Amino acid sequence: MKTEILMPSLSPTMEEGSLAKWYVSPGDKVKPGDIIADIETDKALMEYESIEEGTILDLLVEEGTENIKVNSLIAIIETEGSEGIEQKKDIDLNQNEPALFDKSDQTSQVKTEANVISRVDDKEKNHQELNENSSTKQLTVREAINSAIAEEMKLDENVFLMGEEVGEYQGAYKVSQGLLEEFGSNRVIDTPITEHGFTGLAVGAAFSGIRPIVEFMTFNFAMQALDQIVNSAAKTNYMSGGQINCPIVFRGPNGAAARVAAQHSQDFASLYASIPGLKVIQPFSAEDTKGLLKAAIRENNPVVFLENEILYGKSFPVNISDDQVIPIGKAKTVSIGKDVTIISYGIGMLHTLEANIKLKELGISAEVIDLRTIRPIDFETIIESVKKTNRCVTVEESFPVCSIGSYVGSQIMIKAFDYLDAPVLNCTGKDVPMPYAENLEKAALTSPDEIISAVKKVLYKN
Amino acid sequence: MKIPTTSKKELLELYNKMLLIRRFEEKAGQLYGMGHIGGFCHLYIGQEAVVVGIESIKKTGDQNITSYRDHGHMLACGMDPKMVMAELTGRSTGYSKGKGGSMHMFSKSEGFYGGHGIVGAQVPIGAGIAFANKYKNNGNVCFTYFGEGAANQGQVYETFNMASLWSLPVVFVIENNQYAMGTSIVRASSTEEMFARGVAFNIPGKAVNGMDVLEVSKEASNAAEHCRSGKGPFILEMKTYRYRGHSMSDPAKYRTREEVQKIREEKDPIDTLRSLLIEKYKISEKEFKTIDGEIKAIVTESSDFALNSPEPNIEELWTDIYAD
Ligand SMILES: Cc1ncc(C[n+]2csc(CCOP(=O)(O)OP(=O)(O)O)c2C)c(N)n1
Ligand SMILES: [Mg+2]
């Protein structure tokens, strides 16, 4: 019985990888658990174990081959018994879908997003041609964060980074890659898994005038440390009558990731945004991420800096020089329009920009505002826009109850009631814990389609 | 209570259970590689003797609770491999109707309280289950599993204090597999002696060779006896090892291949028991082959069942948020 060995996927977002090493050659006998190859991506290395017992017949890709698509054939084993049939069946299930995540929504998002970003690219490029002094380079959000931290650490020796796996492991999501080598273990500090403890410790260090950047592996785990963020970091300046401030950045991925379910996939933006004493940032583009993170590190108050795992690998043109800082508390009008204002932030911008492409095709001119900072919110920019368009839709990934959108809506009602031609609508995640199943997860998230129908609704169009 | 014996039948039962976990996990790894399982998937390969040894001495009604590395615990406590695999693949026939996934599965009827994704969170919850045992005076013990990395969380020590103060029937099982993601125990812990972590709270502890299923079951039996006799909690440090990466996506640069290979060759819990079966009961190669075939069939059946099951109905998004 011939059994086919396929290129495995190592992570929810992997589409291809390289075959770093074969441990077997044709004719070798293997049994379950034997390592047959090393598979590598930019993020991970996996020893690929056989789950079959049999003899290697043929290796179909050479050692060192890169960009092998997930689920493509890499070797054939001669096995005994029925296992081969079973494996074949698994293959059949995938036959029409060679690239593994083609069928998942996460990737269709990412795919369309690639288009969105290239359109953003074009726009930014035009912009750049006008602006001769700046230099544009392509940066991923991951690189933007990494370089912002490195630059600020070079400028100020009081700045240091601490968190789980930030040093030797190079970051759970590879954000802090190379920082340990550059700055040493006094300034890039691996902690035990003790979020409440190391957060409190960092707050104490900040009270004494040094400047911690605390990385949470994800903000789901910052729940362990919420007390120190809310009760200690945010409030001590006030309680001490201005004697003790807390220059600290709490950062890490926030919001939905892919298929990790209720405890690992949730957006805490509005929760932190409700706390006086904190500043809260959730950027979208690499440029804003870099400029705002630099501002956050220089800020004399505690800043919650919310990143997004799905955005880490996205590439954007970055138009600013290395030392440029983007001020906290300023929104950015990304697209000028007259029919409706769409307000979003973070990964919500991805859905918004995608929706906006279709809206343009429908002849609807949307003004798109990226809040970037969600505490304090730049209401000046919002109100000015709403006074012009008279209609507003908000887009975010967080839960609908007490969302940023609901607060923005209420403020628009207070500050621009007479200008509104329709109620402000909110597109948000659903009011449920994040489910694991692929179809339910998709249904739990907001989408470009939801944004388009909300826009049509405020325009009274069908 | 049941004292662990070493009859042929019992040894074969332990062997079967460990082998089922190993083959099931290998299959899960394969299905992950093919995209049928998503998100995080933490395999238990290498650690099988811990949960199988402990389960062998459990009394009816005893509970267990663990972290996200939970597939082995579910199979060991008698949960149906078909429904476990269906949950892993996000199908309506899974234990949580496809809503929990790899890290969050539960079976109240088997006394399995999860399946917890937040490192350390299951520790006070396990003590809470033990608290209810004492409250109801039902004579049951809750086995509360956590990693040596989780053992540094503050809530573990808050729990130790209460468990000892109130003499709760809880066995804290620290699965010391040497690593927490990419951090070895020496890089994260001021002391390596996990079994001694209860000293300040007056909780006795013992280090156990977690690669030897018989030693595990003997020590678990003693610990459970201690709890049941009203003496309060007990800590078992299980010295074990995970062969695979932390989850499927792992850079694997924090330890050498030789280190892993050496343990697989010298300490493997399944091979060790196999040698004992050959030595003591002269089990033949043919008998082992038959067992292999039977286990393979169970695993194949579980993945066929899972892949042929439908995704949850879309209305399920809105159910189970609150109890009736
Ligand atoms: C509160 C919290 N912090 C961090 C994480 C991310 N994380 C998941 S598993 C893990 C390592 C845990 O190691 P250990 O307790 O030794 O268990 P093992 O994985 O070895 O079974 C980490 C840091 C998490 N899930 N929850
Ligand atoms: Mg561990």
PDB file of N, CA and C in Angstrom, chain A residues 172-244:
ATOM      1  N   ALA A 172       7.225  35.441  21.722  1.00  0.00           N
ATOM      2  CA  ALA A 172       6.287  34.381  21.339  1.00  0.00           C
ATOM      3  C   ALA A 172       5.791  34.606  19.920  1.00  0.00           C
ATOM      4  N   TYR A 173       5.690  35.870  19.496  1.00  0.00           N
ATOM      5  CA  TYR A 173       5.293  36.174  18.121  1.00  0.00           C
ATOM      6  C   TYR A 173       6.432  36.851  17.357  1.00  0.00           C
ATOM      7  N   LYS A 174       7.635  36.663  17.877  1.00  0.00           N
ATOM      8  CA  LYS A 174       8.865  37.143  17.227  1.00  0.00           C
ATOM      9  C   LYS A 174       8.936  38.660  17.095  1.00  0.00           C
ATOM     10  N   VAL A 175       8.242  39.347  17.987  1.00  0.00           N
ATOM     11  CA  VAL A 175       8.254  40.808  17.938  1.00  0.00           C
ATOM     12  C   VAL A 175       9.568  41.361  18.502  1.00  0.00           C
ATOM     13  N   SER A 176      10.117  40.700  19.504  1.00  0.00           N
ATOM     14  CA  SER A 176      11.320  41.234  20.152  1.00  0.00           C
ATOM     15  C   SER A 176      12.605  40.607  19.598  1.00  0.00           C
ATOM     16  N   GLN A 177      12.498  40.062  18.400  1.00  0.00           N
ATOM     17  CA  GLN A 177      13.650  39.403  17.772  1.00  0.00           C
ATOM     18  C   GLN A 177      14.907  40.285  17.777  1.00  0.00           C
ATOM     19  N   GLY A 178      15.999  39.723  18.258  1.00  0.00           N
ATOM     20  CA  GLY A 178      17.284  40.424  18.216  1.00  0.00           C
ATOM     21  C   GLY A 178      17.520  41.410  19.342  1.00  0.00           C
ATOM     22  N   LEU A 179      16.510  41.722  20.138  1.00  0.00           N
ATOM     23  CA  LEU A 179      16.684  42.764  21.163  1.00  0.00           C
ATOM     24  C   LEU A 179      17.582  42.292  22.308  1.00  0.00           C
ATOM     25  N   LEU A 180      17.476  41.023  22.680  1.00  0.00           N
ATOM     26  CA  LEU A 180      18.341  40.511  23.745  1.00  0.00           C
ATOM     27  C   LEU A 180      19.804  40.620  23.323  1.00  0.00           C
ATOM     28  N   GLU A 181      20.088  40.237  22.077  1.00  0.00           N
ATOM     29  CA  GLU A 181      21.461  40.294  21.571  1.00  0.00           C
ATOM     30  C   GLU A 181      21.958  41.739  21.580  1.00  0.00           C
ATOM     31  N   GLU A 182      21.078  42.662  21.202  1.00  0.00           N
ATOM     32  CA  GLU A 182      21.513  44.047  21.099  1.00  0.00           C
ATOM     33  C   GLU A 182      21.657  44.720  22.465  1.00  0.00           C
ATOM     34  N   PHE A 183      20.750  44.454  23.375  1.00  0.00           N
ATOM     35  CA  PHE A 183      20.731  45.234  24.616  1.00  0.00           C
ATOM     36  C   PHE A 183      21.103  44.453  25.873  1.00  0.00           C
ATOM     37  N   GLY A 184      21.211  43.139  25.753  1.00  0.00           N
ATOM     38  CA  GLY A 184      21.657  42.352  26.905  1.00  0.00           C
ATOM     39  C   GLY A 184      20.540  42.038  27.887  1.00  0.00           C
ATOM     40  N   SER A 185      20.843  41.129  28.785  1.00  0.00           N
ATOM     41  CA  SER A 185      19.787  40.600  29.652  1.00  0.00           C
ATOM     42  C   SER A 185      19.428  41.521  30.823  1.00  0.00           C
ATOM     43  N   ASN A 186      20.175  42.628  31.006  1.00  0.00           N
ATOM     44  CA  ASN A 186      19.729  43.591  32.021  1.00  0.00           C
ATOM     45  C   ASN A 186      18.565  44.425  31.522  1.00  0.00           C
ATOM     46  N   ARG A 187      18.443  44.504  30.199  1.00  0.00           N
ATOM     47  CA  ARG A 187      17.417  45.387  29.638  1.00  0.00           C
ATOM     48  C   ARG A 187      16.350  44.637  28.843  1.00  0.00           C
ATOM     49  N   VAL A 188      16.598  43.376  28.550  1.00  0.00           N
ATOM     50  CA  VAL A 188      15.574  42.550  27.902  1.00  0.00           C
ATOM     51  C   VAL A 188      15.403  41.336  28.803  1.00  0.00           C
ATOM     52  N   ILE A 189      14.314  41.346  29.559  1.00  0.00           N
ATOM     53  CA  ILE A 189      14.232  40.452  30.713  1.00  0.00           C
ATOM     54  C   ILE A 189      13.124  39.417  30.540  1.00  0.00           C
ATOM     55  N   ASP A 190      13.534  38.146  30.534  1.00  0.00           N
ATOM     56  CA  ASP A 190      12.571  37.047  30.505  1.00  0.00           C
ATOM     57  C   ASP A 190      12.001  36.860  31.901  1.00  0.00           C
ATOM     58  N   THR A 191      10.685  36.816  31.994  1.00  0.00           N
ATOM     59  CA  THR A 191      10.064  36.640  33.309  1.00  0.00           C
ATOM     60  C   THR A 191       9.501  35.227  33.436  1.00  0.00           C
ATOM     61  N   PRO A 192       9.285  34.782  34.663  1.00  0.00           N
ATOM     62  CA  PRO A 192       8.465  33.574  34.844  1.00  0.00           C
ATOM     63  C   PRO A 192       7.019  33.876  34.421  1.00  0.00           C
ATOM     64  N   ILE A 193       6.176  32.859  34.393  1.00  0.00           N
ATOM     65  CA  ILE A 193       4.764  33.071  34.048  1.00  0.00           C
ATOM     66  C   ILE A 193       4.063  33.576  35.303  1.00  0.00           C
ATOM     67  N   THR A 194       4.188  34.855  35.544  1.00  0.00           N
ATOM     68  CA  THR A 194       3.651  35.457  36.774  1.00  0.00           C
ATOM     69  C   THR A 194       3.195  36.863  36.453  1.00  0.00           C
ATOM     70  N   GLU A 195       2.148  36.972  35.640  1.00  0.00           N
ATOM     71  CA  GLU A 195       1.754  38.284  35.134  1.00  0.00           C
ATOM     72  C   GLU A 195       1.452  39.287  36.241  1.00  0.00           C
ATOM     73  N   HIS A 196       0.709  38.850  37.233  1.00  0.00           N
ATOM     74  CA  HIS A 196       0.350  39.796  38.295  1.00  0.00           C
ATOM     75  C   HIS A 196       1.612  40.297  38.989  1.00  0.00           C
ATOM     76  N   GLY A 197       2.527  39.388  39.233  1.00  0.00           N
ATOM     77  CA  GLY A 197       3.770  39.744  39.908  1.00  0.00           C
ATOM     78  C   GLY A 197       4.648  40.672  39.090  1.00  0.00           C
ATOM     79  N   PHE A 198       4.948  40.287  37.843  1.00  0.00           N
ATOM     80  CA  PHE A 198       5.910  41.142  37.117  1.00  0.00           C
ATOM     81  C   PHE A 198       5.295  42.469  36.701  1.00  0.00           C
ATOM     82  N   THR A 199       3.974  42.523  36.563  1.00  0.00           N
ATOM     83  CA  THR A 199       3.346  43.809  36.247  1.00  0.00           C
ATOM     84  C   THR A 199       3.461  44.754  37.440  1.00  0.00           C
ATOM     85  N   GLY A 200       3.173  44.230  38.618  1.00  0.00           N
ATOM     86  CA  GLY A 200       3.311  45.049  39.820  1.00  0.00           C
ATOM     87  C   GLY A 200       4.754  45.499  40.007  1.00  0.00           C
ATOM     88  N   LEU A 201       5.665  44.587  39.760  1.00  0.00           N
ATOM     89  CA  LEU A 201       7.085  44.915  39.885  1.00  0.00           C
ATOM     90  C   LEU A 201       7.483  46.024  38.902  1.00  0.00           C
ATOM     91  N   ALA A 202       6.979  45.930  37.699  1.00  0.00           N
ATOM     92  CA  ALA A 202       7.298  46.951  36.702  1.00  0.00           C
ATOM     93  C   ALA A 202       6.683  48.299  37.087  1.00  0.00           C
ATOM     94  N   VAL A 203       5.500  48.268  37.658  1.00  0.00           N
ATOM     95  CA  VAL A 203       4.873  49.522  38.106  1.00  0.00           C
ATOM     96  C   VAL A 203       5.745  50.168  39.189  1.00  0.00           C
ATOM     97  N   GLY A 204       6.237  49.354  40.097  1.00  0.00           N
ATOM     98  CA  GLY A 204       7.136  49.882  41.133  1.00  0.00           C
ATOM     99  C   GLY A 204       8.390  50.493  40.537  1.00  0.00           C
ATOM    100  N   ALA A 205       8.933  49.820  39.523  1.00  0.00           N
ATOM    101  CA  ALA A 205      10.132  50.341  38.865  1.00  0.00           C
ATOM    102  C   ALA A 205       9.819  51.677  38.193  1.00  0.00           C
ATOM    103  N   ALA A 206       8.641  51.769  37.585  1.00  0.00           N
ATOM    104  CA  ALA A 206       8.254  53.012  36.920  1.00  0.00           C
ATOM    105  C   ALA A 206       8.057  54.135  37.936  1.00  0.00           C
ATOM    106  N   PHE A 207       7.500  53.817  39.108  1.00  0.00           N
ATOM    107  CA  PHE A 207       7.355  54.821  40.168  1.00  0.00           C
ATOM    108  C   PHE A 207       8.720  55.410  40.522  1.00  0.00           C
ATOM    109  N   SER A 208       9.744  54.582  40.435  1.00  0.00           N
ATOM    110  CA  SER A 208      11.092  55.031  40.797  1.00  0.00           C
ATOM    111  C   SER A 208      11.828  55.677  39.634  1.00  0.00           C
ATOM    112  N   GLY A 209      11.140  55.850  38.511  1.00  0.00           N
ATOM    113  CA  GLY A 209      11.717  56.670  37.442  1.00  0.00           C
ATOM    114  C   GLY A 209      12.347  55.935  36.281  1.00  0.00           C
ATOM    115  N   ILE A 210      12.429  54.602  36.315  1.00  0.00           N
ATOM    116  CA  ILE A 210      12.876  53.939  35.087  1.00  0.00           C
ATOM    117  C   ILE A 210      11.638  53.579  34.270  1.00  0.00           C
ATOM    118  N   ARG A 211      11.841  53.187  33.007  1.00  0.00           N
ATOM    119  CA  ARG A 211      10.714  53.165  32.070  1.00  0.00           C
ATOM    120  C   ARG A 211      10.495  51.778  31.465  1.00  0.00           C
ATOM    121  N   PRO A 212       9.647  50.978  32.128  1.00  0.00           N
ATOM    122  CA  PRO A 212       9.428  49.613  31.633  1.00  0.00           C
ATOM    123  C   PRO A 212       8.486  49.563  30.425  1.00  0.00           C
ATOM    124  N   ILE A 213       8.813  48.647  29.520  1.00  0.00           N
ATOM    125  CA  ILE A 213       7.855  48.217  28.511  1.00  0.00           C
ATOM    126  C   ILE A 213       7.495  46.797  28.909  1.00  0.00           C
ATOM    127  N   VAL A 214       6.253  46.584  29.274  1.00  0.00           N
ATOM    128  CA  VAL A 214       5.832  45.246  29.705  1.00  0.00           C
ATOM    129  C   VAL A 214       5.109  44.574  28.542  1.00  0.00           C
ATOM    130  N   GLU A 215       5.672  43.470  28.078  1.00  0.00           N
ATOM    131  CA  GLU A 215       4.983  42.727  27.019  1.00  0.00           C
ATOM    132  C   GLU A 215       4.110  41.647  27.642  1.00  0.00           C
ATOM    133  N   PHE A 216       2.824  41.656  27.291  1.00  0.00           N
ATOM    134  CA  PHE A 216       1.973  40.520  27.607  1.00  0.00           C
ATOM    135  C   PHE A 216       1.958  39.627  26.382  1.00  0.00           C
ATOM    136  N   MET A 217       2.138  38.331  26.603  1.00  0.00           N
ATOM    137  CA  MET A 217       2.181  37.416  25.454  1.00  0.00           C
ATOM    138  C   MET A 217       0.912  37.626  24.623  1.00  0.00           C
ATOM    139  N   THR A 218      -0.220  37.753  25.299  1.00  0.00           N
ATOM    140  CA  THR A 218      -1.414  38.345  24.687  1.00  0.00           C
ATOM    141  C   THR A 218      -2.160  39.063  25.811  1.00  0.00           C
ATOM    142  N   PHE A 219      -3.067  39.958  25.461  1.00  0.00           N
ATOM    143  CA  PHE A 219      -3.789  40.689  26.500  1.00  0.00           C
ATOM    144  C   PHE A 219      -4.767  39.810  27.276  1.00  0.00           C
ATOM    145  N   ASN A 220      -5.039  38.609  26.760  1.00  0.00           N
ATOM    146  CA  ASN A 220      -5.851  37.681  27.541  1.00  0.00           C
ATOM    147  C   ASN A 220      -5.167  37.378  28.874  1.00  0.00           C
ATOM    148  N   PHE A 221      -3.841  37.361  28.846  1.00  0.00           N
ATOM    149  CA  PHE A 221      -3.093  37.017  30.058  1.00  0.00           C
ATOM    150  C   PHE A 221      -2.871  38.237  30.949  1.00  0.00           C
ATOM    151  N   ALA A 222      -3.096  39.431  30.396  1.00  0.00           N
ATOM    152  CA  ALA A 222      -3.037  40.636  31.221  1.00  0.00           C
ATOM    153  C   ALA A 222      -4.204  40.680  32.204  1.00  0.00           C
ATOM    154  N   MET A 223      -5.213  39.821  31.971  1.00  0.00           N
ATOM    155  CA  MET A 223      -6.313  39.737  32.943  1.00  0.00           C
ATOM    156  C   MET A 223      -5.770  39.375  34.321  1.00  0.00           C
ATOM    157  N   GLN A 224      -4.713  38.546  34.348  1.00  0.00           N
ATOM    158  CA  GLN A 224      -4.078  38.174  35.615  1.00  0.00           C
ATOM    159  C   GLN A 224      -3.531  39.408  36.324  1.00  0.00           C
ATOM    160  N   ALA A 225      -3.195  40.434  35.531  1.00  0.00           N
ATOM    161  CA  ALA A 225      -2.476  41.594  36.052  1.00  0.00           C
ATOM    162  C   ALA A 225      -3.347  42.841  36.084  1.00  0.00           C
ATOM    163  N   LEU A 226      -4.621  42.668  35.791  1.00  0.00           N
ATOM    164  CA  LEU A 226      -5.506  43.824  35.630  1.00  0.00           C
ATOM    165  C   LEU A 226      -5.489  44.736  36.853  1.00  0.00           C
ATOM    166  N   ASP A 227      -5.416  44.127  38.022  1.00  0.00           N
ATOM    167  CA  ASP A 227      -5.428  44.932  39.240  1.00  0.00           C
ATOM    168  C   ASP A 227      -4.268  45.927  39.270  1.00  0.00           C
ATOM    169  N   GLN A 228      -3.081  45.459  38.940  1.00  0.00           N
ATOM    170  CA  GLN A 228      -1.925  46.365  38.983  1.00  0.00           C
ATOM    171  C   GLN A 228      -2.017  47.446  37.906  1.00  0.00           C
ATOM    172  N   ILE A 229      -2.593  47.105  36.761  1.00  0.00           N
ATOM    173  CA  ILE A 229      -2.726  48.108  35.706  1.00  0.00           C
ATOM    174  C   ILE A 229      -3.751  49.170  36.112  1.00  0.00           C
ATOM    175  N   VAL A 230      -4.884  48.707  36.606  1.00  0.00           N
ATOM    176  CA  VAL A 230      -5.989  49.624  36.889  1.00  0.00           C
ATOM    177  C   VAL A 230      -5.824  50.301  38.252  1.00  0.00           C
ATOM    178  N   ASN A 231      -5.507  49.520  39.273  1.00  0.00           N
ATOM    179  CA  ASN A 231      -5.478  50.105  40.612  1.00  0.00           C
ATOM    180  C   ASN A 231      -4.151  50.754  40.992  1.00  0.00           C
ATOM    181  N   SER A 232      -3.055  50.277  40.404  1.00  0.00           N
ATOM    182  CA  SER A 232      -1.763  50.875  40.777  1.00  0.00           C
ATOM    183  C   SER A 232      -1.268  51.835  39.701  1.00  0.00           C
ATOM    184  N   ALA A 233      -1.083  51.326  38.476  1.00  0.00           N
ATOM    185  CA  ALA A 233      -0.479  52.175  37.443  1.00  0.00           C
ATOM    186  C   ALA A 233      -1.356  53.387  37.139  1.00  0.00           C
ATOM    187  N   ALA A 234      -2.654  53.166  36.973  1.00  0.00           N
ATOM    188  CA  ALA A 234      -3.520  54.247  36.490  1.00  0.00           C
ATOM    189  C   ALA A 234      -3.806  55.299  37.552  1.00  0.00           C
ATOM    190  N   LYS A 235      -3.742  54.951  38.815  1.00  0.00           N
ATOM    191  CA  LYS A 235      -4.322  55.834  39.825  1.00  0.00           C
ATOM    192  C   LYS A 235      -3.352  56.547  40.747  1.00  0.00           C
ATOM    193  N   THR A 236      -2.093  56.122  40.743  1.00  0.00           N
ATOM    194  CA  THR A 236      -1.189  56.627  41.771  1.00  0.00           C
ATOM    195  C   THR A 236      -0.833  58.092  41.575  1.00  0.00           C
ATOM    196  N   ASN A 237      -0.770  58.537  40.313  1.00  0.00           N
ATOM    197  CA  ASN A 237      -0.469  59.960  40.109  1.00  0.00           C
ATOM    198  C   ASN A 237      -1.531  60.815  40.786  1.00  0.00           C
ATOM    199  N   TYR A 238      -2.767  60.429  40.613  1.00  0.00           N
ATOM    200  CA  TYR A 238      -3.895  61.174  41.199  1.00  0.00           C
ATOM    201  C   TYR A 238      -3.873  61.070  42.720  1.00  0.00           C
ATOM    202  N   MET A 239      -3.737  59.835  43.198  1.00  0.00           N
ATOM    203  CA  MET A 239      -3.817  59.622  44.644  1.00  0.00           C
ATOM    204  C   MET A 239      -2.663  60.277  45.394  1.00  0.00           C
ATOM    205  N   SER A 240      -1.529  60.479  44.682  1.00  0.00           N
ATOM    206  CA  SER A 240      -0.376  61.076  45.360  1.00  0.00           C
ATOM    207  C   SER A 240      -0.342  62.587  45.131  1.00  0.00           C
ATOM    208  N   GLY A 241      -1.429  63.099  44.602  1.00  0.00           N
ATOM    209  CA  GLY A 241      -1.461  64.546  44.349  1.00  0.00           C
ATOM    210  C   GLY A 241      -0.395  64.961  43.353  1.00  0.00           C
ATOM    211  N   GLY A 242      -0.106  64.082  42.396  1.00  0.00           N
ATOM    212  CA  GLY A 242       0.850  64.425  41.342  1.00  0.00           C
ATOM    213  C   GLY A 242       2.305  64.161  41.694  1.00  0.00           C
ATOM    214  N   GLN A 243       2.557  63.506  42.844  1.00  0.00           N
ATOM    215  CA  GLN A 243       3.967  63.248  43.215  1.00  0.00           C
ATOM    216  C   GLN A 243       4.569  62.068  42.455  1.00  0.00           C
ATOM    217  N   ILE A 244       3.758  61.011  42.293  1.00  0.00           N
ATOM    218  CA  ILE A 244       4.326  59.776  41.739  1.00  0.00           C
ATOM    219  C   ILE A 244       3.628  59.420  40.434  1.00  0.00           C
TER     220      ILE A 244
END
